[in-house]
C-alpha positions as a printed NumPy array, in Angstrom:
array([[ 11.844, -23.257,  32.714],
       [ 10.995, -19.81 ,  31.018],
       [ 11.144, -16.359,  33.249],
       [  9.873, -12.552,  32.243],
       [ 11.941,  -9.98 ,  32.797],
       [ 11.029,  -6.211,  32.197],
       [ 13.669,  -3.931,  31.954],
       [ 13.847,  -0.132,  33.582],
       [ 16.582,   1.58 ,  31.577],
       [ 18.908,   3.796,  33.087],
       [ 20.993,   5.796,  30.305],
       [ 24.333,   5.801,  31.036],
       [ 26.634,   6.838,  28.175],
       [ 28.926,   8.347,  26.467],
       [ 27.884,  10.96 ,  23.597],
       [ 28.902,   8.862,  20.918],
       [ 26.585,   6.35 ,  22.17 ],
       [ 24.289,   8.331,  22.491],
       [ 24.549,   9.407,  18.972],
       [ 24.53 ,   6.565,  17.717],
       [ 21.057,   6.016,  19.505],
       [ 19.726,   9.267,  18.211],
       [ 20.437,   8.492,  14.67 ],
       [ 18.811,   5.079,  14.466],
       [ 15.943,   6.716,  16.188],
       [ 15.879,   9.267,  13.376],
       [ 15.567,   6.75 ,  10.824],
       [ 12.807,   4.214,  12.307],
       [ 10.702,   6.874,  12.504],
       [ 11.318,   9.026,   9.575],
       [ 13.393,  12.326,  10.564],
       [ 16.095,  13.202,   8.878],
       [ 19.083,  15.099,  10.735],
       [ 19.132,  19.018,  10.616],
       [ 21.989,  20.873,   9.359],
       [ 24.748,  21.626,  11.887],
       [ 24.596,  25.372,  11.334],
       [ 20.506,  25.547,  12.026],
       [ 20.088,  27.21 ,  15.624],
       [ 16.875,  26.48 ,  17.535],
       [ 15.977,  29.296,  19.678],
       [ 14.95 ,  28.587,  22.838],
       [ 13.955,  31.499,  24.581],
       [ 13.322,  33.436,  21.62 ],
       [  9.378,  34.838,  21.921],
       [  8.987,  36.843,  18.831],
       [ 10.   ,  33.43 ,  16.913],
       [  6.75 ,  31.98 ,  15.167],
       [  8.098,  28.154,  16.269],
       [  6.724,  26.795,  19.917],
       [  9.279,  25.047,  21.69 ],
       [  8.956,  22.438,  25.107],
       [ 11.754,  20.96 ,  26.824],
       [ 12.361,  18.007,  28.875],
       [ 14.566,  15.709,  30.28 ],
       [ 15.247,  12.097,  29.604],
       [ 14.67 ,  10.584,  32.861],
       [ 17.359,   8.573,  34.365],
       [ 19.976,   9.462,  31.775],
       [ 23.772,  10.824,  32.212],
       [ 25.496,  11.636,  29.512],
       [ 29.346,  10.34 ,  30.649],
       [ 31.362,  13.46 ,  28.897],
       [ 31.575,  17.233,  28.814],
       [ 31.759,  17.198,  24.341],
       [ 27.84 ,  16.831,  24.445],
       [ 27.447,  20.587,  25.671],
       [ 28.53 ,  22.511,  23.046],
       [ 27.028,  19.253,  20.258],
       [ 23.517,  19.361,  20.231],
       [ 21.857,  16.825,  17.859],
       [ 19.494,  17.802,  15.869],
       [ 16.604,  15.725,  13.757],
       [ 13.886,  17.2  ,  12.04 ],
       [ 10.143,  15.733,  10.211],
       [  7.251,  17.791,   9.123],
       [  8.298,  21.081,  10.545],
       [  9.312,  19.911,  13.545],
       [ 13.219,  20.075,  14.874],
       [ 13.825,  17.856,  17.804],
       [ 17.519,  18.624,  20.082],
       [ 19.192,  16.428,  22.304],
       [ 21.58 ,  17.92 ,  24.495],
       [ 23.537,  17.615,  27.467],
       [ 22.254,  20.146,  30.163],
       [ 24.258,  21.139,  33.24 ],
       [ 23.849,  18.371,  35.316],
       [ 25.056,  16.111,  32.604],
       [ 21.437,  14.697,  32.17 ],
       [ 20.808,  14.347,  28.113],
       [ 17.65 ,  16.966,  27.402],
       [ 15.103,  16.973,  24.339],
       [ 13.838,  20.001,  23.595],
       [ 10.953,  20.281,  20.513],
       [ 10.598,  23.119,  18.204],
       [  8.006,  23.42 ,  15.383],
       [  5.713,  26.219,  13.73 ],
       [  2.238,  25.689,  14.24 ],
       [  2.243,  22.96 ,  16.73 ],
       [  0.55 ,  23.615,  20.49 ],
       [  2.803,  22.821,  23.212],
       [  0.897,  19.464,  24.396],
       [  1.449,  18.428,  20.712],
       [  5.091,  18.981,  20.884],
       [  5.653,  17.632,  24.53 ],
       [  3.97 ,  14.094,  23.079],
       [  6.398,  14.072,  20.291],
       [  9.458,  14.538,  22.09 ],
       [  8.266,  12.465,  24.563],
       [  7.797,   9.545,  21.747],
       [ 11.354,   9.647,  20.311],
       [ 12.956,  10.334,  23.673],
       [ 10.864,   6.983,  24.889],
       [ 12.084,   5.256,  21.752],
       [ 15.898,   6.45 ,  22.073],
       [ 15.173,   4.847,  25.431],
       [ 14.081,   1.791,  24.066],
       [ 16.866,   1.652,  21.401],
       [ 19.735,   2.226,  23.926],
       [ 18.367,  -0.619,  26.139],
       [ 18.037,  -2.915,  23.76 ],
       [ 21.457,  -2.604,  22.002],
       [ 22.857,  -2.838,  25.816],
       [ 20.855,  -5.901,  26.371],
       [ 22.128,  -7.261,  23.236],
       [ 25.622,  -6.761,  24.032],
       [ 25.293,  -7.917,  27.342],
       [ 23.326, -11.565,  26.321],
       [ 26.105, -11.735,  23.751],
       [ 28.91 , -11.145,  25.991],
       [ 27.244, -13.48 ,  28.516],
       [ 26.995, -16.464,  26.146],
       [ 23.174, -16.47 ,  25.729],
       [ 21.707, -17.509,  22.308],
       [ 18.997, -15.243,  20.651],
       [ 15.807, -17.355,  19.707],
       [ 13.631, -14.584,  18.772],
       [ 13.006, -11.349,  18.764],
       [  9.651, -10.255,  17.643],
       [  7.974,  -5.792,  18.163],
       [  4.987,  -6.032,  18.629],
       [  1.968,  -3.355,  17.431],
       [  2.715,  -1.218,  20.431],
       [  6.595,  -1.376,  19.801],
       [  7.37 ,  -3.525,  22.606],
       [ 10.16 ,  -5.731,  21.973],
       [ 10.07 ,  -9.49 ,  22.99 ],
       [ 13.54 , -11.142,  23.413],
       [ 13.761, -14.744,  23.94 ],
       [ 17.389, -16.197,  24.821],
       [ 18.563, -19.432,  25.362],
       [ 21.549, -19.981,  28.043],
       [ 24.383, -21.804,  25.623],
       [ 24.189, -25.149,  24.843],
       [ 20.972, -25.438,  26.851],
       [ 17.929, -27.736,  25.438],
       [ 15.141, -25.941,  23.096]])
């Protein structure tokens, strides 16, 4: 008996966590982190660098150290922040010189669907793991998807 199950991720975490996410994002796809003392100005229109901002759907960042933490990553001239806004939702906001707006919107909308990706699956882990379930395989494929098959414990291959 097999089943397919496709996840919708709903981040839910703590800032450490989140962290944590942001820095394994950094390094699968080849930013390094920024300095703590670079400042990325936002509203700032006499800066050369075009900046877009949006909002990781369906995430709330669990406590109030995030808003004065920003992480930063940068690649290539570009400087991507997460943050915690207001609301407690976790914001991205992309900065880089030289870039058009639609250019940085589909970058920060690639590592904020990948820190997605990464949170889920290290939530999914822990869960299957906590649950008893045995990891067959796990395989990415071209598109970075991520197939996971599990095994209940102690159940027939």
């Amino acid at each position: 008996m097999s089943a397919v199950c496709v996840l919708t991720p709903v981040v839910i975490a703590s800032w450490p966590a989140i962290a944590t996410a942001v820095a394994g994002v950094a390094a699968s796809m080849g930013f390094s982190m920024a300095s703590a003392n670079y400042t990325l100005k936002r509203d700032d229109t006499a800066d050369a660098r075009t900046s877009v901002e949006t909002e990781i759907a369906q995430s709330e960042v669990t406590d109030q150290v995030a808003s004065n933490q920003p992480i930063r990553i940068q690649r290539g001239g570009v400087t991507i922040e997460f943050a915690r806004d207001s609301r407690g939702r976790c914001t991205v906001c992309t900065s880089g010189e030289g870039h058009s707006k639609a250019e940085l919107r589909r970058i920060g909308e690639e590592v904020a669907g990948r820190l997605v990706q990464q949170f889920a699956y290290h939530k999914l882990m822990t869960e299957l793991k906590q649950r008893n379930y045995d990891i067959i395989e796990t395989q990415v494929s071209q598109d970075d998807t991520i197939h996971v098959r599990v095994r209940a414990h102690g159940s027939p291959a």
